Every structure is written in structure tokens, then in C-alpha cells.
Amino acid sequence: MDRVDSDEPLLPARVHRPSDLVRLLLGILAIATVLAIAAFAHGTTEGLENDIGKGADQAPDLLTSFAALASSIAVLIVPVAFAIERLIKRDGLRIADGVLAAVLAHGVSLTTDLWVAEAAPGSIHDALIKQAPGGTLTDPVHGYLAPVIAYMTAVGLSRRPRWRVAMWCVLLLQGFAVLVAGYTTPFSIIVTVLIGWTVAYGTLYAVGSPNVRPTGQNLLAGLRRVGFAPVTALRAEDAPETPHNDHYDRGRRYIVTLEDGPPLDVTVVDREQQAQGFFYRVWQRLTMRSITQPRSLLSLRQALEQEALLAYAAISAGANAPKLIATSELGPDAVMLVYEHTGGRTLDSLTDDEITDELLRGAWRQVHALQSRRIAHRRLTGDALLVDRSGNVILTDLRGGEIAAGDLVLRMDIAQLLTTFGLRVGAERSVAAAVEVLDPDMVADSLPLLQPIALSRGSRATLRQLARERSQRERDAALAASKAAKDVKEQEHGESDRKTLKAEKQAEKKAIDEALEGAREEDLLSQIRQQVLLIRPQAPIEPVRLERIKPRTLVTFIAGAFAAYFLLSQLTHADLGKVISEADWRWVAAALFFSALTYLAAAASLLGFVPEKISFAKTVVAQIAGSFVKLVAPAAIGGVALNTRFLQRSGVRPGLAVASVGASQLFGLASHVILLLTFGYLTGTERSAPLSPSRTVIGGLLTAAVLVLVVTAIPVLRKFVSTRVRSLFAGVIPRMLDVLQRPRKLLAGIGGMLLLTGAFVMCLDASIRAFGGELSYASIAVIFLAGNALGSAAPTPGGVGAVETTLTFGLTAGGLPGDTALSAVLLFRLMTFWLPVLPGWLSFTHLTRKGLV
């Protein structure tokens, strides 16, 4: 009886293949590369066209004419014939996909033709267009070849060799004919093919490809082919005592009952499930050292062979692992692996009381068996550890493992299992069970690998969640202590003199510090390290560098490259010798004075939000040191980190230092927005008599309203913003309330903020006047505030590129000539960013030597 109980969740009719997205991106990259070659290697492309033209002249006219006639007819007949053949076999969906891709390719071709004719650089125009024999100009993209190529790719001719060979022969013949006849260029042919290919895969990814995953019925038929007599196949997610498995590439699991004999565990892996998580794995392979990363994507045959090899190797090593008894293909896009049925529950499905020390030791014994044969599991998470009814631990999910693994990968397994058990039973029991089974030195050697990046994605997510909960408990404890101290003060005293208020404030601060100390907890990884160090005090704890390149470094590098490109493109239009000779040095000196004034203002604005007594002179030195830090870090990050560190080293507790800098940044953001709207309003009204709202204000308000609506409408964004706002109010707002009790401090902070903005505006104004330009102060303020905002958001050090581009564009739009605007911006950035680097380095070195940062 071919019956399949709970065969699926119902499989979707269409799936979005990651491979189609990869091909789409590769096609776009290839088109960009070809156009770049055409734009920057004009001599090479022209020589190539001349060589092809000379060779084409040698071809017989009869051959050329026959090729043109035959290909013109066949290029229409072959696609139609294939469509009829598919319709007869009731495969109309593929034909519909092909027609849609052809229509889109034709539209992209027309758009490309228009762009090349109207807006493309002259070198690209010459590479794609030539004069035809009749005197007219050829099309940059063939309007009929690109749709045919898109159609051919979208309908899947690659799986039908005869049709594919016929179609490509026709296309090659057509390309040869038009090229020899002088109706196209080589680059036009290449771009046409790439456009058709790219649009086809973009269409397939957008609308999805027909789902060809094998169903339960296919599974039963495949089992019969390898000699089994199946009765029913039940999806493992729906079976009793079998956990739900959400790993992205583990495949679908079935429990199959047979006519005679015990049931079987069958895993079905198809191309779509195997490709899930592909981009994450590619990213990991790019950013992580190769010795820690397996291959990002295996073929189905390779995945089948690897899992079979790991299963046999694990059992040979003496570990408890599912016994593989058969493998087979289920069509061209899926394979199955047949195991003896094990049964049991995963570690994740067990309650904390069910996880005994003997169970922990049993799991470590299995890992020790693998390590003795240098086999790495690579996924020792809670859902890979199966506990049967007898309490024995069985290692599953061996597909991602390695044989003949290196020391680093083996130690990563130990670090992962320490973390997995630590998340369930705590660091002490996790380490104790490990050292009872493994050599303590093996456990100690894993400490350098005990870092989040070496753990599984699920473990990292759990650790982040625990960190957020730990921070929330600390904030709650601080707020509760502060509230209790204030309640006691209100009950014991009415009005008090200054000394009494100061004593009460110190008592309240002491109570908050004690509450924080009581609520502070170390993270799990630190607890595991401490437990191991109790056994091996000399164990190495310095983390091993696993990253080849950090994501932030990569983003900074890419952004810096774009910034350098835009900056250099501006500098090519500027005569630096003329700029220096024509500058008014009196205004240059004024710009230097206002640049120096910004450091005094920055120090005042920071200290205004720090109730504790801090040296003003040292704070000024710290702000100068920030000029050096901005050179190696984004503007919005380097200054915040330096100020926080400076306050901590000056005697302010870490939590209060972060809150003070956060309060300063919060007030700075508010003042920045208010000043931008105010000066935007003045800029919009300064040329007209009536005080009507300016477009800047209206546009800003509408943009803010749209953003608020979007955030409130999307649950993920709403949760993200609400979490960040709660954190802000829990830490920064109480600090601001402390500052409000000291009006002088608050006025100093506000005055410093306004003076800081005013000094920067005056510096930019002086830079403009140094080259004979003049703009209203309101316009300059708006331009500076906008440029400063983009510079803070840009990931480049000091906002390089983003600030220059924004300021130059703003000054030009404000009415300054382009040369004057660029010269003024370069002088402004010289005074405020580049010139202070050397004093900043000296200040940073001085503070480091004094232990103040």
C-alpha cells in the first residue's frame, strides 16, 4: 500500500533558488566589467574591432549570405518548436517563464539602447555602435537576440542537450552573420548575450522556479529500488519523540515503517535545501580563515559521499552514531540516506532536571572517541545530541564534519560543547564533566577558541539574548536603588541645606553602585574560562584570531575607496597651485582660529553633562586627541569611544561615563535637528518677504512623519526601536536628571554645544571668504549641518568623501562657483580634519602615557 501519512507540510509550487540569484549578480558584474573595459580601454576595443573586420572581409560572400538567411529563420523556428513540444507534454509554466523573461529582456534592451545613444560616455558609445553598410547606425543591443537568449535560458534548455546544442548553434551562426556583415560590434554581441542571460535568471529568481523536490511517494519508490519494502513514511517533525529540526541544510527526515523489520530513518537532501544559507557561508568563507571553514557549497554527490564517509568513520572510531545502511539518488535533484532507526530526544528537548552529570559525561565520551581519530563534528549543538531511551548519547548531524581535522578545528569542537552544556547546566558542571573524560590540558587548550565567532549561529544568538537580559537586570537594579534612596530622602527630610543634599547625593550614588555590584554577572564564556583556570591556572586565554577581515573593516575599505574616488574626481578639476596663490591669508588665519575654538567648545559641551569634577585642560587635550582617533575610525564612533574611556580613567564609573557621553550625544542630536530646521526655515524665507514655511522644513517634517509611520507599521522595526529607546531612557535619562540639578553645568553644556556649531560655521564662512565667496550665515549653517550629519553616518574615517561631496554640492547649490566651493571645502577640511592630526597624535600619546585613555 503506497500510503504516506503527514507527507509534508505542503511543498510550495515555486521556490526561489539561491543559484539563480548568484547567476543574476554574476551577470550584472559581467555587464559592468564589459562596459568598464569599453570605457577605459578604448584603444584595445578599437583594435579588436579592426582585426575582426579584416578577418570578416576574407569570408566568402556566399557563406555569409547563407549563414544570415539560415540563422534568421532558425532563430524564430527553434524557440517556437520547443514551446510546442513543451505544451504537448503539459509543461506550460516553463514556457510562460520564458515568454516573461523574453519580454523583460526586450525592455532592458530598449532601455540600454536609449542610455547608450543619449547619456553613455563616448568610448562606450563607440564600442557598441558603428556605422552599418547602408549608412545607418547599428543598435547597441540586438533587440531580438537578447529576448531569444533570455527565453532559452528561462525555459531550462540546459537540461535538454539536443535542444540546447541546436539553439546555441543558431545563435552563434546569427552572431557570426551580423558581425561579418558589419551590422554589429564584438562588444555589442557580448553585452546582448549577457543581458539576455542576466534577465532570465533575474526573472526566475523573482517569480520562482517550479518545485521539483521529491515527495513521500518518490521516497517510497526509491526505497523499493534499493531493496526495502516500505509501508508508510512519516515526516520526522510530526512523529512522536522526534524533535523538530530547523537546521538550514539538514534535509527532510522521515521515519519509514517496513513490512518486516524495524523502522528506518531516512534523510532526503535536495539542491534547494542544500543551497539555503549559501550567502552566509560564502560570507563566512571570505571573512574567516580558511582553516576554520568547510567548503561553502558541495554538489549533491559530494554531500552524499561526505556524510556517508563521516558516518562510517564515527562508528569505526567507537562513537555512538546512526548506522548508514543505504544511499540512493531520487532523480537528478535529490539524494536519500537510509539509517537504522535510533529514536530518542535531542538535548534541546530535555528539561534541565533530565540533564544529569552522567549524560554530560556520556556526550564527552562520544566526542573523545571522535577526537582520538581526529574527526571533527563541527555542529555540537543541542539538536545534534540525541539521547535514547537508555540515556545513551548519540551524535547526529555529521554532514558538516571533517576527517583528519587540524588541532584548531578539534579545539573548536570542545569550545562549542562547553558552551552548549554551559547554556543548559552552567559553566561549573559543563567544565567538570569535560575534565572527567578529557585530558584537562585538552580542555585548557580550547580556551583561545572560546569566543563567539567560533561558535554556532544558534549559540551566538543565545549568548546575545543572555547579555541583553543581564544588562536589563543591571539597569533595573540601578533604577530600583535610585528610587529607594529618593524615597528614603523624601521621608526623612523636608528641605535641606547644601551639605545635607551633597551627603544624600553621595549616599544615593553609593547605593546605586552597591546595587550594580550585586546585580553584575559575568557572561557565560568568562565563567567557563574561570572554571578552567581553576584547574589549569597557566592555561592560554589569549583569543586566536579567526577572522581574515572584520566586516566593519571591509565596509570601511569599500566606503573609503568610493570616497577616495569622489574626492580625487573633484581634485582633478582644481588647480591647487592657483588655490594657494589666490587665498586671502587673513581669512585663512581666521579659519584656523575658529577651528581651534571648536576644541574648547567640545570640552565645555562634554563636561556640562558630567556632574563629577573633571579637569577642563585635560578634557581639551582629550578633544584634540579625538582628531587623531577620527583618522582611523568613523567620526560617530571614534570620538564617543575616546570620551567614554577618558571619563572612566578620570574617575567616573563605567556606567555613568557611558551615560554622560550618551546624554551629550542625545542633546547634541536634538540641538542638531532643531538648528537644521531653524536655519532651513530662515534659508527658505530670507529671499522672500512673507514668513511662509520653507520647503526644507516641510520636506523634513514629511520625511520624519513617513519614517515614523514605517517604523510603527513594521513589527521588527518597532521592536528594534522600542528596545533601543528603553535602553536610552534606562541609562541616559537618569543621568540627564542629575545634570538638571546643576544649572551651571547644564548651561555650560548647552553653551558648549551652540559654540561648537557656531565655531564650525564661522570656520566654513572664513574658508569661503578666503577665496572671495560669500553666502548668508543661515545657508552656510544648513550646508554644514547637513554635511556633518552625513559625515557622522558615513563608515569612512572622519567621514572622508561624504563630507567633502556634501559640502561642495551644497555650496554650489547655494550660489558659489564650483571652483570657489571646492577650494573653500578643501581649506575647511584642512583646518578641521587634516591639520589637527599631528597635534591629535601628540595629545593621544600624552594621554596614553599618563594613563588617561
Tab-separated table of N, CA, C and O in Angstrom, residues 283 550-560 795-796:
chain	number	residue	atom	x	y	z
A	283	TRP	N	29.942	34.387	2.860
A	283	TRP	CA	30.454	35.498	3.656
A	283	TRP	C	31.425	34.998	4.720
A	283	TRP	O	32.481	35.595	4.945
A	550	LYS	N	37.583	41.816	9.367
A	550	LYS	CA	36.362	42.122	10.089
A	550	LYS	C	35.357	42.795	9.157
A	550	LYS	O	35.741	43.548	8.259
A	551	PRO	N	34.059	42.538	9.352
A	551	PRO	CA	33.051	43.160	8.487
A	551	PRO	C	33.146	44.677	8.470
A	551	PRO	O	33.011	45.301	7.424
A	552	ARG	N	33.382	45.276	9.649
A	552	ARG	CA	33.480	46.734	9.695
A	552	ARG	C	34.670	47.227	8.887
A	552	ARG	O	34.599	48.257	8.215
A	553	THR	N	35.777	46.481	8.931
A	553	THR	CA	36.947	46.866	8.144
A	553	THR	C	36.649	46.788	6.660
A	553	THR	O	37.046	47.669	5.887
A	554	LEU	N	35.938	45.736	6.253
A	554	LEU	CA	35.593	45.587	4.843
A	554	LEU	C	34.688	46.713	4.378
A	554	LEU	O	34.900	47.310	3.317
A	555	VAL	N	33.664	47.041	5.191
A	555	VAL	CA	32.755	48.131	4.831
A	555	VAL	C	33.508	49.450	4.772
A	555	VAL	O	33.313	50.269	3.863
A	556	THR	N	34.408	49.672	5.751
A	556	THR	CA	35.187	50.905	5.766
A	556	THR	C	36.080	50.995	4.537
A	556	THR	O	36.224	52.067	3.940
A	557	PHE	N	36.686	49.865	4.148
A	557	PHE	CA	37.559	49.865	2.977
A	557	PHE	C	36.778	50.208	1.710
A	557	PHE	O	37.214	51.032	0.895
A	558	ILE	N	35.606	49.566	1.545
A	558	ILE	CA	34.802	49.832	0.349
A	558	ILE	C	34.330	51.285	0.328
A	558	ILE	O	34.418	51.979	-0.693
A	559	ALA	N	33.817	51.754	1.481
A	559	ALA	CA	33.363	53.143	1.546
A	559	ALA	C	34.517	54.105	1.324
A	559	ALA	O	34.366	55.157	0.672
A	560	GLY	N	35.693	53.769	1.869
A	560	GLY	CA	36.857	54.632	1.666
A	560	GLY	C	37.278	54.688	0.210
A	560	GLY	O	37.711	55.730	-0.279
A	795	PRO	N	30.620	55.418	7.018
A	795	PRO	CA	31.531	54.489	7.700
A	795	PRO	C	33.003	54.778	7.465
A	795	PRO	O	33.852	54.045	7.949
A	796	THR	N	33.333	55.832	6.699
A	796	THR	CA	34.725	56.144	6.434
A	796	THR	C	35.323	56.933	7.597
A	796	THR	O	34.596	57.621	8.321
